[in-house]
Every structure is written in C-alpha cells, then in structure tokens.
PDB file of C-alpha atoms in Angstrom:
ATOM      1  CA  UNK A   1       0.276  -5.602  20.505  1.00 68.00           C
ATOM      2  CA  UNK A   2       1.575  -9.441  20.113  1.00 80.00           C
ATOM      3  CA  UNK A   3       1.694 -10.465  16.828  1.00 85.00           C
ATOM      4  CA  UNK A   4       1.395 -13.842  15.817  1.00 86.00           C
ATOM      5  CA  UNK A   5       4.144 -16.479  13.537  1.00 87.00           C
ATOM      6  CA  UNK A   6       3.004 -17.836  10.109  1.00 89.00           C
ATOM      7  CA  UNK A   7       5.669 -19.106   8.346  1.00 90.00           C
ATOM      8  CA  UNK A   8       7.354 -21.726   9.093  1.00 91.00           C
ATOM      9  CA  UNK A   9       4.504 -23.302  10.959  1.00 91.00           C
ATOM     10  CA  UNK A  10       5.154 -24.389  14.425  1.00 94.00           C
ATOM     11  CA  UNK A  11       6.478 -27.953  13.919  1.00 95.00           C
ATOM     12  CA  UNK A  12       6.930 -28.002  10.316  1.00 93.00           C
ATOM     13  CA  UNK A  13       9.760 -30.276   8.945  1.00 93.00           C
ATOM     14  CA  UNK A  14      11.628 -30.612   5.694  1.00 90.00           C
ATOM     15  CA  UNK A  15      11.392 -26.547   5.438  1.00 90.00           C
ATOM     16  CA  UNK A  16      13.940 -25.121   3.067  1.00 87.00           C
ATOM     17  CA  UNK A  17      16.925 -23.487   4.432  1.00 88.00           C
ATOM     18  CA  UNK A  18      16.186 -20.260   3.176  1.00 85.00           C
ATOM     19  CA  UNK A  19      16.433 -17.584   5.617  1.00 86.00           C
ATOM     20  CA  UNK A  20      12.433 -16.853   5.585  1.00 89.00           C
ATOM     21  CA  UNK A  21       9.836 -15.909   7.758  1.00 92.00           C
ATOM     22  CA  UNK A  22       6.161 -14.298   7.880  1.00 91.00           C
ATOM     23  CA  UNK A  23       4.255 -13.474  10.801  1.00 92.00           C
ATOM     24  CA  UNK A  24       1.058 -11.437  11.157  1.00 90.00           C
ATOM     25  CA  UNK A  25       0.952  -7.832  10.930  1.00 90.00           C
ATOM     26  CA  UNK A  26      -0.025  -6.577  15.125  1.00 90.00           C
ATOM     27  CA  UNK A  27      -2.546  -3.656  16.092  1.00 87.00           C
ATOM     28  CA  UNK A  28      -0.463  -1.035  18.349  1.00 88.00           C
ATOM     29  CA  UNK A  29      -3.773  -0.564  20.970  1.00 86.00           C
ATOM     30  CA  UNK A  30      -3.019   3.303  20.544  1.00 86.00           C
ATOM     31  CA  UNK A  31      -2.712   3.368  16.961  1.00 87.00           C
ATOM     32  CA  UNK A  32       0.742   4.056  16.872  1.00 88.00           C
ATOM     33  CA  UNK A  33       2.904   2.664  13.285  1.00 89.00           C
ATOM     34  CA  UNK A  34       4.915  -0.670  14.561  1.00 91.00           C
ATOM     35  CA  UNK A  35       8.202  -2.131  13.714  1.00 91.00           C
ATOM     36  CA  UNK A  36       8.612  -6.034  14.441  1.00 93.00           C
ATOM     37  CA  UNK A  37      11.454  -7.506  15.847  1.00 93.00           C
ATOM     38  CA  UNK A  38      12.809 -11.472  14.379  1.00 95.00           C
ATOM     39  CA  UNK A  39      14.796 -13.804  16.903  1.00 95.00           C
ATOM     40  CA  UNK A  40      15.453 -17.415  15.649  1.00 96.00           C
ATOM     41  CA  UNK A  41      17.722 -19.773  17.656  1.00 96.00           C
ATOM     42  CA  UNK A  42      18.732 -23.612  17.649  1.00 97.00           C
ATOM     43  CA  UNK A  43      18.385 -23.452  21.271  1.00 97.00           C
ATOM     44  CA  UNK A  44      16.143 -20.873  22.969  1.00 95.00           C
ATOM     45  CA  UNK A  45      19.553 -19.719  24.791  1.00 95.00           C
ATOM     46  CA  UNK A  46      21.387 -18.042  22.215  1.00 95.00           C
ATOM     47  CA  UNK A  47      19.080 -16.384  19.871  1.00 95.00           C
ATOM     48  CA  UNK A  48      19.772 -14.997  16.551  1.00 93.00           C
ATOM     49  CA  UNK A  49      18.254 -10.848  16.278  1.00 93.00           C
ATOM     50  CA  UNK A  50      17.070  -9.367  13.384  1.00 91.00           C
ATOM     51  CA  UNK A  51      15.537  -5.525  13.543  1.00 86.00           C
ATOM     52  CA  UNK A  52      16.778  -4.774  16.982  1.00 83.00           C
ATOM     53  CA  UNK A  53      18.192  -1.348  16.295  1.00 81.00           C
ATOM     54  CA  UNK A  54      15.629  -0.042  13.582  1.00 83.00           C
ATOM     55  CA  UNK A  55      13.011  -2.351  13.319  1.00 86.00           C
ATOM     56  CA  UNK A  56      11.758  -4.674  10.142  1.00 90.00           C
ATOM     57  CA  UNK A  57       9.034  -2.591   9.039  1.00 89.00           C
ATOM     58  CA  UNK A  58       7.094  -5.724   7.209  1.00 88.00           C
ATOM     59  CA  UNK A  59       5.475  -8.619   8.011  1.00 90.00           C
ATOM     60  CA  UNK A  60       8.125 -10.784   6.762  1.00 89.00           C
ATOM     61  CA  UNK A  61      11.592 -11.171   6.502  1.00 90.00           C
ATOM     62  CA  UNK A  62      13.833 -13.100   4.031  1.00 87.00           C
ATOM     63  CA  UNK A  63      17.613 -12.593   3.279  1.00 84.00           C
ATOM     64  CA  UNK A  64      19.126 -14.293   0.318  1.00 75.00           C
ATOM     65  CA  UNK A  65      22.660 -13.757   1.237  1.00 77.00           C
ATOM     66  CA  UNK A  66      22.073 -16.588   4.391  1.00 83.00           C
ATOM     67  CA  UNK A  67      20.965 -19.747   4.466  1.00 86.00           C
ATOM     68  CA  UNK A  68      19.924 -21.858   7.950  1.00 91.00           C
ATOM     69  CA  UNK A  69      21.780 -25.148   8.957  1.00 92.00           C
ATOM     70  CA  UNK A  70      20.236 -28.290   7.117  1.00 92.00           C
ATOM     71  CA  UNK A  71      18.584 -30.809   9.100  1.00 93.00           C
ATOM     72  CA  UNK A  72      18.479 -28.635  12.092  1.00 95.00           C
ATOM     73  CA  UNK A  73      15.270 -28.122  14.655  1.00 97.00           C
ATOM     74  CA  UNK A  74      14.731 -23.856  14.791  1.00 97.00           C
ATOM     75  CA  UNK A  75      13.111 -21.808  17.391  1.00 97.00           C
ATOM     76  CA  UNK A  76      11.243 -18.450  15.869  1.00 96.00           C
ATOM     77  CA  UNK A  77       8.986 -16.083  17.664  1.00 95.00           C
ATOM     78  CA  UNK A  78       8.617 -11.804  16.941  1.00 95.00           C
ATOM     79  CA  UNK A  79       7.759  -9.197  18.836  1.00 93.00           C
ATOM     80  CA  UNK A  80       6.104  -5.873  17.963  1.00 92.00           C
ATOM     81  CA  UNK A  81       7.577  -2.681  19.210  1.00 90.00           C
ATOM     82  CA  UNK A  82       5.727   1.025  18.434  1.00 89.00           C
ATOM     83  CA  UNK A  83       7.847   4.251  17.710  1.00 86.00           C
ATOM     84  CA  UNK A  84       7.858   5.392  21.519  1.00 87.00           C
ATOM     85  CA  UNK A  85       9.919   1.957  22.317  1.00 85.00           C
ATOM     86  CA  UNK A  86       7.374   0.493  24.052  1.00 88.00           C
ATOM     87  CA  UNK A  87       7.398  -3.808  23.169  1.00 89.00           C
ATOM     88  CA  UNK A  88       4.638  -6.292  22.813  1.00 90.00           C
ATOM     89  CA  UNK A  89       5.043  -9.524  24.563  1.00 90.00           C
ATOM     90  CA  UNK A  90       7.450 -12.071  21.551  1.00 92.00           C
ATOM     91  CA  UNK A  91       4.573 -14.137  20.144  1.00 93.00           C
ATOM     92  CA  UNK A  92       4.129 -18.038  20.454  1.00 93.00           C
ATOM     93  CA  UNK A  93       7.881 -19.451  19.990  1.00 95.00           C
ATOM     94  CA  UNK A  94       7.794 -21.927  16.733  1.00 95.00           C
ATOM     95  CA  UNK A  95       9.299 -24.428  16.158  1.00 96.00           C
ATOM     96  CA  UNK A  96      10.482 -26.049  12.764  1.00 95.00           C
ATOM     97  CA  UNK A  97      13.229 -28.653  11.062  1.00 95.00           C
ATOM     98  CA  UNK A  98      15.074 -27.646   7.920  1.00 92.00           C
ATOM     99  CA  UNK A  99      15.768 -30.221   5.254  1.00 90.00           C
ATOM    100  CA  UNK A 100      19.241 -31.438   3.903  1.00 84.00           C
ATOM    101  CA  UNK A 101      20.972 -28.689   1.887  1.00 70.00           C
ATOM    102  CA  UNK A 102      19.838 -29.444  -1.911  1.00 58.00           C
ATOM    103  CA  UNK A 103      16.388 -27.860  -0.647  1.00 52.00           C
ATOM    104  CA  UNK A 104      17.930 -24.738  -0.084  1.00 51.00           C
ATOM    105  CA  UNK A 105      20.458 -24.351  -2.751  1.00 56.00           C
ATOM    106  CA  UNK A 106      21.145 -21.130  -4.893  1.00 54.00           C
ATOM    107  CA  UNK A 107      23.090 -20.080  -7.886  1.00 57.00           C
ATOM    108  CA  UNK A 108      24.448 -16.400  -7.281  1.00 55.00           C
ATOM    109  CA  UNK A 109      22.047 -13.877  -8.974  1.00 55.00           C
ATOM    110  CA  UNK A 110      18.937 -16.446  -8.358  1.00 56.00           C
ATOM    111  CA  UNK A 111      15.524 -14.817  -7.373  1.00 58.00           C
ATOM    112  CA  UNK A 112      12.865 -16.094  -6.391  1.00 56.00           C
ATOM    113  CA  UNK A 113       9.394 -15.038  -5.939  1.00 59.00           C
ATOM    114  CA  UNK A 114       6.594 -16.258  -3.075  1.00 54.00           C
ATOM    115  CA  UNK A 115       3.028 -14.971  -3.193  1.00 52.00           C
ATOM    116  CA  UNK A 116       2.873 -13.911   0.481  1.00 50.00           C
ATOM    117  CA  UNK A 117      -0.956 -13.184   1.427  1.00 48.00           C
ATOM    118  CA  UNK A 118      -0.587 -13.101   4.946  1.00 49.00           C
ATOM    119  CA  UNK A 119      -1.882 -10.092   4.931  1.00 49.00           C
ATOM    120  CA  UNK A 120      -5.285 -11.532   3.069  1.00 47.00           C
ATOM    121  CA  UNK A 121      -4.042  -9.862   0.068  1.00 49.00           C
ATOM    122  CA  UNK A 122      -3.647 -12.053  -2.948  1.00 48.00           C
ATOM    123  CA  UNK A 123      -1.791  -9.824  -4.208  1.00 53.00           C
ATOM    124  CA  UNK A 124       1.459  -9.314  -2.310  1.00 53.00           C
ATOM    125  CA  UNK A 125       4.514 -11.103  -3.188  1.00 57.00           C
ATOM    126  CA  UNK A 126       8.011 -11.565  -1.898  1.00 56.00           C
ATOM    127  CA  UNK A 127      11.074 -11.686  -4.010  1.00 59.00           C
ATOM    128  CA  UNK A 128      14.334 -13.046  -2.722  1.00 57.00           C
ATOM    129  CA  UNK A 129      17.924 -12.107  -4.813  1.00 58.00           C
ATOM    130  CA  UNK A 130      20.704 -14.345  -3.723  1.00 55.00           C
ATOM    131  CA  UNK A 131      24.602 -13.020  -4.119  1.00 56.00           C
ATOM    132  CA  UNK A 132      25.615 -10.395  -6.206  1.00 53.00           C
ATOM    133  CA  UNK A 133      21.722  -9.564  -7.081  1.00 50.00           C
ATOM    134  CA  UNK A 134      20.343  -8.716 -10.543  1.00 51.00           C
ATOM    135  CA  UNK A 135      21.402  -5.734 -12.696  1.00 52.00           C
ATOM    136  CA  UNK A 136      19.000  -5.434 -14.949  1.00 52.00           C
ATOM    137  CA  UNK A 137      15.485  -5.580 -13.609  1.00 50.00           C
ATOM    138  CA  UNK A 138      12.548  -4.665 -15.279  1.00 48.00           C
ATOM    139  CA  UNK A 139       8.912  -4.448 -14.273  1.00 45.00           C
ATOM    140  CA  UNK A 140       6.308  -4.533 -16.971  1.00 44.00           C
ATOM    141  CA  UNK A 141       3.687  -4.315 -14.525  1.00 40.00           C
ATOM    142  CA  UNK A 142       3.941  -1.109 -12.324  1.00 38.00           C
ATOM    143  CA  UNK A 143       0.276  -1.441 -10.550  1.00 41.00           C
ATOM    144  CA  UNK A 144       1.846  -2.760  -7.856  1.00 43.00           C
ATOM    145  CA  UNK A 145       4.218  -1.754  -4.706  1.00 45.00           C
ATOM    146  CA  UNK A 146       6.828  -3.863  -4.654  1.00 47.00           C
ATOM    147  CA  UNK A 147       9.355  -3.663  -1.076  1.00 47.00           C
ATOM    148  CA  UNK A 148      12.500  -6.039  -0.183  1.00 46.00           C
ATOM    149  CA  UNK A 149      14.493  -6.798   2.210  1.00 48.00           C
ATOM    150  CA  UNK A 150      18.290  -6.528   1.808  1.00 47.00           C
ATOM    151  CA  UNK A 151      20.544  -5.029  -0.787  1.00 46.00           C
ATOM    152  CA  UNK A 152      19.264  -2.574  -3.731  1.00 45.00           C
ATOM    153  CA  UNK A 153      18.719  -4.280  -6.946  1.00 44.00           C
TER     154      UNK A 153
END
C-alpha cells in the first residue's frame, strides 16, 4: 500500500534543517502490520536510506543528532513494506529547500516538541533530543503514549 509525504510539503522553502519528516500512515490491502522505509537525496541519484534493514515503524521520522545542508533543494519520498517483504510502490517524490543554518541550530541537550496530527489525532506529538540527550526527564502527564526515534533518554 503507497503511502503518501506530509512533511516537508512538496516545494516548500525556507524549511529548517532539522532532520524531519511525516508521511501518512498506508493500509497493507491484506491487513498485514507495515514498516515504512525514508530515502532523501540532493539529487535523485544518490539517495540517503533510513529503515532499510528493520523498518521505521511510525509515521515520522526525526533524528536530532543530524542536521540537512542549509540552503539546499531535497528530494523525499517513502515506501511501505509489510512483514512478508513484500514493498509498496515509494510515494510521490517531494521536493523542498532548507534555509541558512541559524534555522536549524541546536544547543546539545535541546528538545523540542511538534504536535504531529497526521494521523488526525490532536493529540500526538513528536519530541526531538539533540546531543548527549536529557537525563532527567519527567512526565507529569502519563495519559499518553509517548515513542521516539533515536537514542534512550
């Protein structure tokens, strides 16, 4: 089942240079649980892989630890793949320009948080860490699931 790119939108410019993306969660036709592969390239020769051996098992991915070039014009585009290794078609191939650097700067141990309702929840959020992470983290409010991508907290 294709899915389809959200985030960045096809031709967006001045995005941050964040390492982020969301795309919308795909129906496997047999009902099978899917796994959703990233490629992102400044080309569409060379393309950068994310998931290929295991899968990213959201509808997003975001690593804090990388940043994209500034000022640089991105290709994006997923593809959904189901537990029996059979692969969707990649969705639509995005396109988007990052902004100069300042946009995407961090201080080590930064987080920051994105409501992500992509999946029409208004709800869901994404929290990034950048560098050495956070080591004391508390959640007041446990009425929620919270997932990540990248290194435990």
């Amino acid at each position: 089942a294709t899915t389809a790119a959200v985030y960045p939108t096809n031709n967006a410019t001045d995005v941050s240079t964040e390492l982020r993306f969301v795309w919308k969660e795909a129906v496997d036709p047999d009902g099978d649980k899917l796994t959703y592969i990233l490629e992102y390239s400044t080309d569409q020769e060379t393309w950068t892989t994310v998931g290929a051996s295991q899968g990213i098992k959201s509808t997003g991915y975001a690593d804090g630890s990388k940043t994209l070039t500034p000022e640089t014009k991105y290709y994006w585009r997923v593809t959904s793949w189901d537990m029996f290794g059979e692969k969707s078609d990649p969705s639509e191939t995005f396109s988007f320009t990052t902004g100069s650097a300042a946009a995407g700067t961090w201080t080590d141990g930064e987080a920051r948080l994105y409501q992500d309702n992509t999946n029409g929840s208004s709800d869901a959020f994404t929290i990034i860490v950048r560098g050495a992470g956070i080591s004391d983290f508390p959640i007041c409010n446990k009425s929620f699931n919270l997932s990540y991508c990248g290194h435990d907290l």
